[in-house]
Coordinates of N, CA and C in Angstrom, one line a residue:
X1 N -71.3 -71.2 5.2 CA -71.1 -72.0 4.3 C -69.5 -73.6 4.3
X2 N -70.1 -73.8 3.8 CA -69.2 -75.3 4.1 C -68.3 -76.0 3.1
X3 N -67.1 -76.2 3.6 CA -66.0 -76.5 2.6 C -66.9 -77.9 1.8
X4 N -66.0 -77.8 0.5 CA -66.1 -78.7 -0.3 C -65.1 -80.1 -0.1
X5 N -65.8 -80.8 -0.4 CA -64.6 -82.1 -0.4 C -64.1 -82.3 -1.5
X6 N -62.4 -83.0 -1.0 CA -61.3 -83.0 -1.3 C -61.3 -83.4 -2.7
X7 N -62.7 -84.5 -2.8 CA -62.6 -85.0 -4.5 C -63.6 -84.4 -5.3
X8 N -64.5 -83.7 -4.5 CA -65.6 -82.5 -5.6 C -64.4 -81.8 -6.1
X9 N -63.1 -81.3 -5.7 CA -62.4 -80.0 -5.7 C -61.3 -80.8 -6.9
X10 N -60.8 -82.4 -6.7 CA -60.2 -82.8 -7.5 C -60.9 -82.8 -8.7
X11 N -62.2 -83.0 -8.9 CA -62.9 -83.0 -10.2 C -62.6 -82.0 -11.0
X12 N -63.2 -81.0 -10.1 CA -63.5 -79.7 -10.6 C -61.6 -79.0 -10.9
X13 N -60.8 -79.7 -10.6 CA -59.7 -79.0 -10.9 C -59.3 -79.8 -12.0
X14 N -59.9 -81.1 -12.8 CA -59.3 -81.9 -14.3 C -60.4 -80.9 -15.3
X15 N -61.6 -80.3 -14.7 CA -61.5 -79.4 -15.7 C -61.4 -78.0 -16.3
X16 N -60.6 -77.9 -14.9 CA -59.7 -76.4 -15.1 C -59.0 -76.5 -16.4
X17 N -58.7 -75.0 -17.0 CA -57.5 -75.1 -18.3 C -56.5 -74.8 -17.5
X18 N -55.1 -74.6 -17.9 CA -53.9 -75.0 -17.4 C -53.6 -74.0 -17.1
X19 N -54.4 -72.8 -17.7 CA -53.5 -71.3 -17.3 C -54.1 -70.8 -16.1
X20 N -55.1 -71.3 -16.3 CA -56.5 -70.7 -14.8 C -55.8 -71.6 -13.5
X21 N -55.4 -72.8 -13.8 CA -54.9 -73.5 -13.1 C -53.6 -73.0 -12.5
X22 N -52.5 -72.4 -13.1 CA -51.5 -72.1 -12.9 C -51.5 -70.4 -11.7
X23 N -52.7 -69.8 -12.4 CA -53.7 -68.4 -11.2 C -54.0 -69.0 -10.1
X24 N -54.4 -70.2 -10.4 CA -54.9 -70.5 -8.8 C -54.2 -71.0 -7.9
X25 N -53.2 -71.4 -8.0 CA -51.9 -72.1 -7.6 C -50.7 -70.6 -7.2
X26 N -50.6 -69.7 -8.2 CA -50.6 -68.6 -7.7 C -50.9 -67.8 -6.6
X27 N -52.4 -67.9 -6.9 CA -52.8 -67.3 -5.6 C -52.7 -68.1 -4.4
X28 N -53.0 -69.0 -4.4 CA -52.8 -69.8 -2.8 C -51.3 -69.7 -2.3
X29 N -50.1 -69.3 -3.3 CA -48.9 -69.1 -3.1 C -48.7 -67.7 -2.3
X30 N -49.5 -66.8 -3.0 CA -49.5 -65.4 -2.6 C -50.5 -65.4 -1.0
X31 N -51.6 -66.3 -0.6 CA -52.7 -66.3 0.4 C -51.5 -66.5 1.7
X32 N -50.7 -67.2 1.4 CA -49.8 -67.7 2.8 C -48.3 -68.7 2.5
X33 N -47.4 -68.3 3.3 CA -46.3 -68.3 3.6 C -46.1 -69.9 3.7
X34 N -46.7 -70.5 4.4 CA -46.6 -72.0 4.3 C -47.2 -72.8 2.8
X35 N -48.0 -72.2 2.2 CA -48.7 -73.1 0.7 C -47.7 -72.4 -0.1
X36 N -46.8 -70.6 0.1 CA -45.6 -70.8 -1.0 C -45.0 -71.9 -0.6
X37 N -44.1 -72.1 0.5 CA -42.9 -73.1 1.0 C -43.8 -74.2 0.3
X38 N -44.9 -75.0 0.9 CA -45.3 -76.1 0.4 C -45.1 -76.2 -1.4
X39 N -45.5 -75.6 -2.2 CA -45.5 -75.2 -3.2 C -44.0 -75.3 -4.4
X40 N -43.0 -74.6 -3.5 CA -41.6 -74.5 -4.1 C -41.5 -76.2 -3.9
X41 N -41.4 -76.6 -2.3 CA -40.8 -77.8 -2.3 C -41.3 -79.2 -3.1
X42 N -42.4 -79.0 -3.5 CA -43.1 -79.6 -4.8 C -42.9 -79.7 -5.9
X43 N -42.0 -78.6 -6.1 CA -42.0 -77.9 -7.5 C -40.2 -78.5 -7.9
X44 N -39.4 -78.1 -7.1 CA -38.1 -78.1 -6.6 C -37.6 -78.8 -6.1
X45 N -38.0 -79.4 -5.0 CA -37.0 -80.4 -4.5 C -38.2 -82.0 -3.5
X46 N -38.9 -82.4 -4.2 CA -39.9 -83.5 -4.1 C -39.2 -84.6 -4.3
X47 N -38.4 -84.7 -5.1 CA -38.0 -85.9 -6.0 C -36.9 -86.4 -4.8
X48 N -36.2 -85.7 -4.1 CA -35.3 -86.2 -3.1 C -35.6 -85.4 -1.9
X49 N -36.3 -86.3 -1.0 CA -37.0 -85.9 0.2 C -35.6 -85.5 1.7
X50 N -34.7 -86.4 1.4 CA -33.4 -86.9 2.2 C -32.0 -85.6 1.9
X51 N -32.7 -85.4 0.5 CA -31.2 -83.6 0.2 C -32.3 -83.1 1.0
X52 N -33.5 -82.9 0.8 CA -34.0 -81.5 1.5 C -33.9 -81.6 2.9
X53 N -33.9 -82.7 3.5 CA -33.6 -82.5 4.8 C -32.3 -82.3 5.3
X54 N -31.2 -82.4 4.7 CA -29.5 -81.8 4.7 C -29.8 -80.4 4.9
X55 N -30.6 -80.1 4.0 CA -30.5 -78.6 3.5 C -31.3 -78.1 4.5
X56 N -32.6 -78.5 5.2 CA -32.6 -77.8 6.7 C -32.2 -78.1 7.7
X57 N -30.8 -79.2 7.6 CA -30.2 -79.2 8.9 C -29.7 -77.8 8.7
X58 N -28.6 -77.7 7.5 CA -28.3 -76.4 7.6 C -28.4 -75.5 8.2
X59 N -29.9 -75.3 7.6 CA -30.6 -74.0 7.8 C -30.8 -73.8 9.6
X60 N -31.3 -75.1 10.1 CA -30.9 -75.4 11.6 C -29.7 -74.8 12.2
X61 N -28.6 -75.5 11.7 CA -27.1 -75.4 12.0 C -27.5 -73.1 12.1
X62 N -27.6 -72.6 11.4 CA -27.5 -71.1 11.0 C -28.5 -70.7 11.8
X63 N -29.5 -71.0 12.2 CA -30.7 -70.6 13.0 C -29.7 -70.8 14.2
X64 N -29.0 -71.9 15.0 CA -28.6 -71.9 16.1 C -27.7 -71.2 16.4
X65 N -26.6 -70.9 15.7 CA -25.7 -70.1 15.9 C -25.8 -68.5 15.8
X66 N -26.8 -68.2 14.9 CA -27.3 -67.0 15.2 C -27.6 -66.4 16.6
X67 N -28.9 -67.7 17.3 CA -29.9 -67.3 17.8 C -29.4 -67.5 19.1
X68 N -28.2 -68.1 19.5 CA -27.9 -68.7 20.9 C -26.2 -68.4 20.5
X69 N -25.9 -67.9 22.0 CA -26.3 -67.7 23.3 C -27.6 -66.6 22.9
X70 N -28.8 -67.4 23.8 CA -30.2 -66.2 24.2 C -29.4 -65.7 25.1
X71 N -30.3 -64.5 25.5 CA -29.9 -64.0 27.0 C -30.5 -64.1 27.8
X72 N -31.6 -64.6 28.1 CA -32.6 -65.5 29.0 C -32.7 -67.3 28.2
X73 N -33.4 -67.9 29.1 CA -33.9 -69.1 29.6 C -35.1 -68.6 28.7
X74 N -35.7 -67.6 29.2 CA -37.2 -67.9 28.1 C -37.1 -67.5 26.8
X75 N -35.9 -66.7 26.5 CA -36.2 -66.7 25.1 C -35.7 -68.0 24.2
X76 N -34.4 -68.7 25.1 CA -34.4 -69.8 24.3 C -35.1 -71.0 24.6
X77 N -36.1 -71.0 25.0 CA -37.1 -71.7 25.3 C -38.1 -71.6 23.9
X78 N -38.0 -70.0 24.0 CA -39.0 -69.7 22.4 C -38.1 -69.7 21.5
X79 N -36.7 -69.7 20.7 CA -36.6 -70.3 19.6 C -36.3 -71.5 19.7
X80 N -36.1 -72.3 20.6 CA -36.3 -73.9 20.5 C -37.5 -74.0 20.0
X81 N -38.6 -73.8 20.4 CA -40.1 -74.0 20.2 C -40.0 -73.9 18.3
X82 N -39.4 -72.2 18.5 CA -39.1 -71.9 16.3 C -39.1 -73.0 15.9
X83 N -37.8 -73.4 16.2 CA -36.9 -74.6 16.2 C -38.1 -75.5 15.0
X84 N -38.5 -76.0 16.4 CA -38.9 -77.4 16.3 C -40.4 -77.0 15.5
X85 N -40.5 -76.5 15.3 CA -42.2 -76.0 14.4 C -41.6 -75.6 12.8
X86 N -40.4 -75.2 12.8 CA -39.5 -75.6 11.2 C -39.4 -76.8 10.9
X87 N -39.3 -77.8 11.9 CA -39.2 -79.1 11.5 C -40.3 -79.8 11.4
X88 N -41.2 -79.5 12.0 CA -42.8 -80.3 11.7 C -43.1 -79.7 10.8
X89 N -43.3 -78.5 10.0 CA -43.7 -77.8 8.7 C -42.5 -78.3 7.9
X90 N -41.3 -78.7 7.8 CA -41.1 -79.6 6.7 C -41.1 -80.8 6.6
X91 N -41.4 -81.3 8.0 CA -41.7 -82.9 8.1 C -43.3 -82.9 7.1
X92 N -44.3 -82.0 7.7 CA -45.4 -82.3 6.6 C -45.5 -82.5 5.5
X93 N -44.3 -81.7 4.9 CA -44.3 -81.5 3.1 C -43.6 -82.4 3.1
X94 N -42.7 -83.3 3.7 CA -41.8 -84.6 3.4 C -42.7 -85.6 2.9
X95 N -43.2 -85.6 4.3 CA -44.0 -86.6 4.8 C -43.2 -88.1 4.6
X96 N -42.0 -88.0 5.0 CA -41.2 -89.0 5.0 C -40.4 -89.2 6.7
X97 N -40.6 -90.5 7.1 CA -40.3 -90.4 8.4 C -39.1 -90.4 8.6
X98 N -38.4 -90.8 7.5 CA -37.0 -90.6 7.8 C -36.0 -89.8 7.9
X99 N -37.1 -88.7 6.9 CA -35.9 -87.4 6.5 C -36.6 -86.9 8.4
X100 N -38.0 -87.0 8.7 CA -38.4 -86.4 9.7 C -37.1 -86.9 11.1
X101 N -37.0 -87.9 11.4 CA -36.2 -88.0 12.2 C -34.7 -88.0 12.1
X102 N -34.4 -87.9 11.1 CA -33.2 -87.1 10.8 C -32.8 -85.9 11.5
X103 N -34.1 -84.7 11.0 CA -34.2 -83.8 11.8 C -34.1 -83.6 12.8
X104 N -34.8 -84.7 13.5 CA -35.1 -84.2 15.3 C -33.9 -85.1 15.7
X105 N -33.1 -85.9 15.2 CA -31.8 -86.1 15.8 C -30.8 -85.2 15.6
X106 N -30.9 -84.3 14.6 CA -29.6 -83.4 14.4 C -30.3 -82.0 15.6
X107 N -31.8 -81.8 15.6 CA -32.1 -80.4 16.4 C -31.6 -81.4 18.1
X108 N -32.0 -82.8 18.1 CA -31.6 -82.9 19.6 C -30.1 -82.8 19.7
X109 N -29.0 -82.9 19.1 CA -27.4 -82.8 18.8 C -27.7 -81.4 19.4
X110 N -28.0 -80.5 18.2 CA -27.4 -78.9 18.4 C -28.4 -78.7 19.9
X111 N -29.6 -79.2 20.6 CA -29.5 -79.1 21.6 C -28.9 -79.1 22.8
X112 N -27.9 -80.3 22.4 CA -27.1 -81.1 23.7 C -26.1 -80.2 24.0
X113 N -25.8 -79.6 22.2 CA -23.9 -78.7 22.2 C -24.2 -77.6 22.9
X114 N -25.5 -77.0 23.1 CA -25.8 -75.7 23.5 C -26.4 -75.8 24.9
X115 N -27.0 -76.7 25.5 CA -28.0 -76.5 26.8 C -27.6 -77.9 27.7
X116 N -27.9 -77.7 28.6 CA -27.7 -78.9 30.1 C -29.0 -79.1 30.0
X117 N -29.3 -80.5 30.0 CA -30.4 -81.0 30.8 C -30.8 -80.7 32.3
X118 N -29.6 -80.4 32.6 CA -30.4 -80.5 34.4 C -30.4 -78.5 34.4
X119 N -30.8 -77.6 33.7 CA -31.0 -76.5 33.7 C -32.3 -76.7 34.8
X120 N -31.9 -75.1 35.6 CA -33.1 -74.5 36.2 C -34.4 -74.5 36.1
X121 N -34.3 -73.6 34.9 CA -35.6 -73.3 33.6 C -36.3 -74.7 32.9
X122 N -37.3 -75.0 33.8 CA -37.7 -76.4 33.4 C -38.4 -76.3 32.1
X123 N -39.0 -75.5 31.5 CA -39.3 -75.3 30.0 C -38.0 -76.2 29.6
X124 N -37.2 -75.5 29.3 CA -35.9 -76.4 28.5 C -35.6 -77.6 28.1
X125 N -35.4 -78.5 29.5 CA -35.2 -79.7 29.4 C -36.5 -80.5 28.7
X126 N -38.0 -79.9 29.2 CA -39.0 -80.5 28.5 C -38.9 -80.5 27.6
X127 N -38.3 -79.5 26.4 CA -38.3 -79.5 24.6 C -37.5 -80.9 24.5
X128 N -36.5 -80.7 24.7 CA -35.7 -82.1 24.4 C -36.4 -83.6 25.2
X129 N -37.1 -83.8 26.2 CA -37.9 -84.4 26.3 C -39.4 -85.4 25.6
X130 N -39.6 -83.8 25.1 CA -40.8 -84.1 24.4 C -40.3 -84.3 22.7
X131 N -39.1 -83.5 22.1 CA -38.7 -84.7 21.4 C -38.1 -85.8 21.0
X132 N -37.6 -86.3 22.0 CA -37.2 -87.9 22.1 C -38.8 -88.8 22.3
X133 N -39.5 -88.1 23.2 CA -40.6 -88.8 23.3 C -41.2 -89.2 21.9
X134 N -41.5 -87.8 20.9 CA -41.7 -87.9 19.1 C -41.3 -88.9 18.5
X135 N -39.6 -88.5 18.9 CA -39.1 -89.3 18.2 C -39.2 -90.9 18.3
X136 N -39.4 -91.8 19.2 CA -39.6 -92.7 19.7 C -41.3 -93.0 19.0
X137 N -41.7 -92.6 18.7 CA -43.5 -93.0 18.4 C -43.0 -93.2 16.7
X138 N -42.3 -92.1 16.7 CA -41.7 -92.3 15.1 C -41.3 -93.6 14.7
X139 N -40.2 -94.2 15.7 CA -39.1 -95.1 15.3 C -40.1 -96.4 14.9
X140 N -41.0 -96.3 16.2 CA -42.1 -97.6 16.0 C -42.5 -97.8 14.6
X141 N -42.7 -97.0 13.8 CA -43.3 -97.2 12.7 C -42.7 -97.1 10.8
X142 N -40.9 -97.1 12.0 CA -40.0 -97.7 10.6 C -39.4 -99.2 10.0
X143 N -39.4 -99.3 9.3 CA -38.7 -100.3 8.6 C -37.9 -101.2 9.4
X144 N -37.9 -102.7 9.7 CA -36.0 -102.5 10.2 C -35.0 -102.0 9.9
X145 N -35.0 -102.3 8.5 CA -34.1 -102.0 7.9 C -33.3 -100.3 7.7
X146 N -34.6 -99.4 7.8 CA -34.2 -98.2 8.0 C -33.9 -97.6 9.6
X147 N -34.6 -98.3 10.1 CA -34.5 -98.3 11.8 C -33.0 -98.4 12.4
X148 N -32.6 -99.2 11.7 CA -31.1 -100.0 12.3 C -30.3 -98.3 11.8
X149 N -30.8 -97.9 10.7 CA -29.6 -96.7 10.5 C -29.4 -95.4 11.9
X150 N -31.0 -95.5 12.0 CA -31.1 -94.2 13.1 C -30.8 -95.3 14.7
X151 N -30.9 -95.8 14.9 CA -30.9 -96.9 16.6 C -30.2 -96.4 17.2
X152 N -28.9 -96.0 16.7 CA -27.5 -96.0 17.6 C -27.6 -94.6 18.0
X153 N -27.7 -93.3 17.3 CA -28.3 -92.0 17.6 C -29.6 -91.8 18.7
X154 N -30.4 -92.6 18.3 CA -31.4 -92.2 19.3 C -31.5 -93.1 20.5
X155 N -30.9 -94.0 20.2 CA -30.8 -94.9 22.2 C -29.8 -93.9 22.7
X156 N -28.5 -93.4 22.4 CA -27.6 -92.3 23.0 C -28.7 -91.5 23.3
X157 N -29.8 -90.9 22.4 CA -30.2 -89.8 22.8 C -31.5 -90.0 24.1
X158 N -31.5 -91.3 23.6 CA -33.0 -91.8 25.0 C -31.9 -92.0 26.2
X159 N -31.2 -92.8 26.1 CA -30.9 -93.0 27.6 C -30.1 -92.0 28.2
X160 N -29.9 -90.8 27.3 CA -29.4 -89.7 28.5 C -30.9 -89.0 28.9
X161 N -31.9 -88.5 27.9 CA -33.2 -88.2 28.7 C -33.8 -89.2 30.0
X162 N -33.0 -90.6 29.9 CA -34.2 -91.5 30.8 C -33.0 -90.9 32.0
X163 N -31.5 -90.6 32.0 CA -30.6 -90.6 32.8 C -31.4 -89.1 33.8
X164 N -31.6 -88.0 33.3 CA -32.0 -86.8 33.6 C -33.4 -86.6 34.3
X165 N -34.2 -87.5 33.6 CA -35.4 -87.2 33.8 C -35.4 -86.8 35.8
X166 N -34.9 -87.1 36.6 CA -35.0 -86.7 37.6 C -36.1 -85.5 38.1
X167 N -36.1 -84.9 37.7 CA -37.3 -83.9 37.8 C -38.3 -83.5 36.8
X168 N -38.5 -84.8 35.8 CA -40.0 -84.5 35.2 C -40.8 -85.7 35.3
X169 N -41.6 -85.8 35.2 CA -42.7 -86.6 34.9 C -42.6 -87.8 34.1
X170 N -42.2 -89.2 34.3 CA -41.9 -89.8 33.4 C -42.8 -90.1 32.3
X171 N -44.2 -90.3 33.3 CA -45.3 -91.1 32.4 C -46.1 -89.9 32.1
X172 N -45.8 -88.9 31.8 CA -45.8 -87.5 30.5 C -45.0 -87.4 29.6
X173 N -44.4 -88.0 29.5 CA -43.4 -88.3 28.5 C -42.7 -89.6 28.1
X174 N -43.4 -90.8 27.8 CA -42.8 -91.6 27.6 C -42.0 -92.1 26.7
X175 N -40.8 -92.9 27.0 CA -39.7 -93.0 25.9 C -39.4 -94.3 25.7
X176 N -39.5 -94.1 24.3 CA -39.6 -96.1 24.1 C -37.6 -96.3 23.5
X177 N -37.5 -97.1 24.2 CA -36.7 -98.1 23.6 C -36.3 -99.4 23.3
X178 N -36.4 -98.9 22.0 CA -36.3 -100.4 20.8 C -35.3 -101.9 21.5
X179 N -35.9 -103.2 21.3 CA -35.1 -104.1 21.6 C -33.9 -104.0 19.9
X180 N -33.1 -104.6 20.7 CA -31.8 -104.6 19.9 C -32.4 -106.1 19.0
X181 N -31.9 -105.4 17.8 CA -32.0 -107.0 16.8 C -31.3 -108.1 16.4

């Protein structure tokens, strides 16, 4: 069985009565937690993505305060990846580069508060380097005015990562340093 095209679904949705459409939406929300989260975002928070990002920052702060210090570096790396998955999930909802950058910079700040980049457990600094590398790719896409809001904080993290990359292959995680305007 093949999946229908989005255009076909759009046409069919326009023909469905309102009550049945409500039932379909609720079934989608019950099917998967991510669908439920997306529906909640679209209904309640989509009008202000930066406020939503602020709420996610508070959630990240709580996550870090509860989860760390972890007993082992392995568990710490697992928890950090879980936090990154949360950021990625919420970034998909908002589709806002500024909101995603804001969340990733906050994650980077929390990382540096809790961990050293000179940690002997290799995956921990790699999580930070990947985050900064991904941030650089997103920063390229921003408009100059919005870029200036985040440039100082990003440059601080990028320079910190570059200074501590002595045991990481730089080619794997290129870090973008934007030119000054």
